[in-house]
Protein backbone atom coordinates (compact mmCIF):
# COMPACT_ATOMS: atom_id res chain seq x y z
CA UNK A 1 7.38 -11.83 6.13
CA UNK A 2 3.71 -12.40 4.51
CA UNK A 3 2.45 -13.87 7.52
CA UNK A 4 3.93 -10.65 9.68
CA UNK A 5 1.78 -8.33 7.19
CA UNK A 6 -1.22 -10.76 7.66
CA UNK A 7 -0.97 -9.76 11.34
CA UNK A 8 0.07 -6.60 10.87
CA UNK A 9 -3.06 -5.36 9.13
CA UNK A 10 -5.42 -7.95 11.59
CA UNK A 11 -4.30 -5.10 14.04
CA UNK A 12 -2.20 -8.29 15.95
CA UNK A 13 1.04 -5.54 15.80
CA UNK A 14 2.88 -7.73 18.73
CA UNK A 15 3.11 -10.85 17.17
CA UNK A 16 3.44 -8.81 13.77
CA UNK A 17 6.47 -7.41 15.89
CA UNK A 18 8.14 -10.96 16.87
CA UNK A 19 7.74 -11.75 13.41
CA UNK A 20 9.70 -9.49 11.52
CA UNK A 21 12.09 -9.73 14.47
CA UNK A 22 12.43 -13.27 13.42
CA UNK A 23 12.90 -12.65 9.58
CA UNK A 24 15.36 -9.35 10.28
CA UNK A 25 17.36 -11.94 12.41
CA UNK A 26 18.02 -14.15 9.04
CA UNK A 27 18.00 -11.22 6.55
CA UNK A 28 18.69 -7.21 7.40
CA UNK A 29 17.35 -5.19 5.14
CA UNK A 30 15.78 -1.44 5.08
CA UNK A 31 12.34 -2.44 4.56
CA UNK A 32 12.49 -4.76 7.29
CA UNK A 33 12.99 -2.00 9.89
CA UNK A 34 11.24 -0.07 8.34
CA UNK A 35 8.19 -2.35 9.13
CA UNK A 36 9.57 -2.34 12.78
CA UNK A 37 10.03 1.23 13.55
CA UNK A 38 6.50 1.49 12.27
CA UNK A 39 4.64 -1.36 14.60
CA UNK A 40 7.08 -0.19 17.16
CA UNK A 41 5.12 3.29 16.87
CA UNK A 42 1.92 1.85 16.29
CA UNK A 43 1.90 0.28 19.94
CA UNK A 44 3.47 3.50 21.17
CA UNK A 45 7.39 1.60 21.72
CA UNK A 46 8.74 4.89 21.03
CA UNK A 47 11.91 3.58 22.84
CA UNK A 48 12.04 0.57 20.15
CA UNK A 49 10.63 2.53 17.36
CA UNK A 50 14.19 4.87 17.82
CA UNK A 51 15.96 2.11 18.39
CA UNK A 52 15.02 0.46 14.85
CA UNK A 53 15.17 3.67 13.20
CA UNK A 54 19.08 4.23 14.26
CA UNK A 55 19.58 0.62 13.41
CA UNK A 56 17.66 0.86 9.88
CA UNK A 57 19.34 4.08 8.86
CA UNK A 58 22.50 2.61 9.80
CA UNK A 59 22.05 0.10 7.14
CA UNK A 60 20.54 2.13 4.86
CA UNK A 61 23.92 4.77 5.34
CA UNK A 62 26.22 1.51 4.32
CA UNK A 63 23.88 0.58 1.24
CA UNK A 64 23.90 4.09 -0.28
CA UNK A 65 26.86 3.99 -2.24
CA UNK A 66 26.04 -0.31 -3.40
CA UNK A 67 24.97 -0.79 -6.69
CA UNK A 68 21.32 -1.21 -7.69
CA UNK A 69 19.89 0.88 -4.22
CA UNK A 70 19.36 3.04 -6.23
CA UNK A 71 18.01 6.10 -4.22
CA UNK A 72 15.87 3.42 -1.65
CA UNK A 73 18.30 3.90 1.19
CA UNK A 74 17.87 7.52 1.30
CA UNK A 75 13.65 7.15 0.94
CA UNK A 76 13.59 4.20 3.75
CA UNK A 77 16.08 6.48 6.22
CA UNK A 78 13.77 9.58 5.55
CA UNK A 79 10.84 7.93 5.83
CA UNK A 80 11.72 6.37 9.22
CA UNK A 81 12.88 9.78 10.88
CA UNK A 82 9.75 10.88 9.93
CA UNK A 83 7.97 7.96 11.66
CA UNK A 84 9.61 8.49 15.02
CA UNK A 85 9.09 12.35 14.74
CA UNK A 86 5.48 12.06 14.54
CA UNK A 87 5.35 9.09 16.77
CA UNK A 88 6.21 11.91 19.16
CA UNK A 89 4.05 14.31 18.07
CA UNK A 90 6.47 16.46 16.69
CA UNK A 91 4.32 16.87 12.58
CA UNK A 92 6.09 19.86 11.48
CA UNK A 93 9.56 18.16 12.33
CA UNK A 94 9.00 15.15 10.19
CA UNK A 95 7.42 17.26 7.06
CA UNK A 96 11.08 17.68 5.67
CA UNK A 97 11.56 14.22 5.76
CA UNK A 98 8.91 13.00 3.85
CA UNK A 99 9.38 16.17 1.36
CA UNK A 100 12.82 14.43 1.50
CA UNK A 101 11.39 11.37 0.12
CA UNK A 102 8.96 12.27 -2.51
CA UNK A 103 11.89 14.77 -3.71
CA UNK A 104 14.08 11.38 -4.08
CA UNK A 105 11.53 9.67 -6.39
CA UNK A 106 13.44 10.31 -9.69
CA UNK A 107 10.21 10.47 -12.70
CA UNK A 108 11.73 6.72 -13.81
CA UNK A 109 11.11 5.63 -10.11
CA UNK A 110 7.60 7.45 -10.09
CA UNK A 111 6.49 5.45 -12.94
CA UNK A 112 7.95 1.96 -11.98
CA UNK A 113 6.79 2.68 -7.71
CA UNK A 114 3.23 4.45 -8.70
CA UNK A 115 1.89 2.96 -5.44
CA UNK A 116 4.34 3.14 -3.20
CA UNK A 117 5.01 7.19 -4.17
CA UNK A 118 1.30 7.99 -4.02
CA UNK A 119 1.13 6.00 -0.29
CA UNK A 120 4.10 8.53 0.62
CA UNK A 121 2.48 11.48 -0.54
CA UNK A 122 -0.60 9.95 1.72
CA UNK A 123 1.23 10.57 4.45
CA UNK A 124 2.38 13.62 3.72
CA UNK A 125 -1.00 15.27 3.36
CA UNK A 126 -1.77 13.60 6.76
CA UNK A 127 1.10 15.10 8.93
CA UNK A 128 -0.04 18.92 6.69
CA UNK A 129 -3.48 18.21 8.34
CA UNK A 130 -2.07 16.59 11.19
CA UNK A 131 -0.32 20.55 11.89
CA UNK A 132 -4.02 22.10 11.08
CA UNK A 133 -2.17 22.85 7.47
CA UNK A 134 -5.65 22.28 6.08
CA UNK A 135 -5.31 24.18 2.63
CA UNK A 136 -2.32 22.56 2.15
CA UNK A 137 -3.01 19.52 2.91
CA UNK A 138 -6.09 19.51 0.65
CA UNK A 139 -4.14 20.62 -2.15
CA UNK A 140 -1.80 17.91 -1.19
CA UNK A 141 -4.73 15.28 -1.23
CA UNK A 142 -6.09 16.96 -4.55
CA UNK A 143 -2.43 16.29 -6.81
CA UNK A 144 -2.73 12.56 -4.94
CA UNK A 145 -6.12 12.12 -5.54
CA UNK A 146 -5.43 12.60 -9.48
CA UNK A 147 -2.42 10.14 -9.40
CA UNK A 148 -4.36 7.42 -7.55
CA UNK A 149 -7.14 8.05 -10.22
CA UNK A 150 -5.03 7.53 -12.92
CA UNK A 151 -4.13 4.03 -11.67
CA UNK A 152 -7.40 2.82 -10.56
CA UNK A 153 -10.51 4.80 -9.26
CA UNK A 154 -11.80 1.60 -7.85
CA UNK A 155 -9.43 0.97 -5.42
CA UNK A 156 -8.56 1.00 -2.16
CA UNK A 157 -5.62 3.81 -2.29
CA UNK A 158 -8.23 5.90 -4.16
CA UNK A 159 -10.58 5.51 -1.78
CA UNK A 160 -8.26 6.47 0.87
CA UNK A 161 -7.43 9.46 -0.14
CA UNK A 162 -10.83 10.45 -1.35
CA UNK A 163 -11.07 9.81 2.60
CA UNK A 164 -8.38 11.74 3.40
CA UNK A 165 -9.22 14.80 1.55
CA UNK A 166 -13.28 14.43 2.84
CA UNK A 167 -12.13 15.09 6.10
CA UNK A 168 -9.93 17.77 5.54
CA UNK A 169 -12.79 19.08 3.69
CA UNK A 170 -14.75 18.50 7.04
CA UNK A 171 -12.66 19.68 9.36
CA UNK A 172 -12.58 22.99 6.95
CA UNK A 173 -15.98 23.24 7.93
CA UNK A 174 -16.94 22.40 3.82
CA UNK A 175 -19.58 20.41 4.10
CA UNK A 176 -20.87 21.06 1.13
CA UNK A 177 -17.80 20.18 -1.29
């Protein structure tokens, strides 16, 4: 799985993709395709990307009611609706879903996932500016920018939503802020 992230993030998304194929052939688990349906949209697979999504959300559907899921299932099967949807182009579809999952991050969850909640409100304030929802999105990027502060102002998921909300600053035509 580490060495399918390795490649993943090299930008080497096939092999990344025969990877995690491999390691959800020995273990299926959410996360898993939720990797998949992701690289799967990366390259443009839309066809896969679906495919993994029904698949995943399958899973996810069967591992709701388990002990210890806690709400994950329902984040992971939001999440990767949301992925196909905009892997189509279709922004103000997925919005609900990832409203879906930040509404599913219970305060105890918030606290103990700081990261992973602040990298899902990232990508909500990119599909708002992705629908030219530019106030909204920088208000979005503004309430992220504070919790990513509040972690670590050195680091990389502060610096990419300062990014984020400079260029929905820019393409506000603020310059100056």
């Amino acid at each position: 799985k580490s060495l399918g992230m390795a490649e993943s993030s090299a930008g080497n998304f096939k092999y990344a993709i025969e990877l995690f194929e491999q390691v959800l052939n020995k273990k299926e688990s959410p996360s898993n395709y939720n990797i998949l349906v992701k690289l799967y949209a990366r390259v443009g697979d839309l066809e896969s990307a679906e495919k993994f999504a029904n698949q995943g959300i399958g899973l996810c559907n069967r591992l709701r009611h388990q002990a210890g899921w806690v709400k994950w299932p329902v984040i992971l099967s939001a999440y990767m609706k949301a992925m196909v949807l905009e892997a189509q182009g279709k922004f103000a579809e997925a919005e609900p879903y990832y409203r879906q999952v930040l509404r599913n991050f219970s305060p105890s969850m918030q606290k103990e996932h700081k990261i992973s909640y602040i990298v899902y409100q990232i990508y909500l304030t990119r599909n708002l500016k992705n629908q030219d929802r530019l106030i909204e999105a920088e208000v979005e990027a503004r309430n992220t920018l504070k919790a990513a502060g509040a972690i670590d102002r050195e680091s990389e998921l502060f610096g990419t939503v300062v990014g984020e909300l400079g260029e929905i600053l820019l393409r506000q035509g603020r310059l100056r802020d």
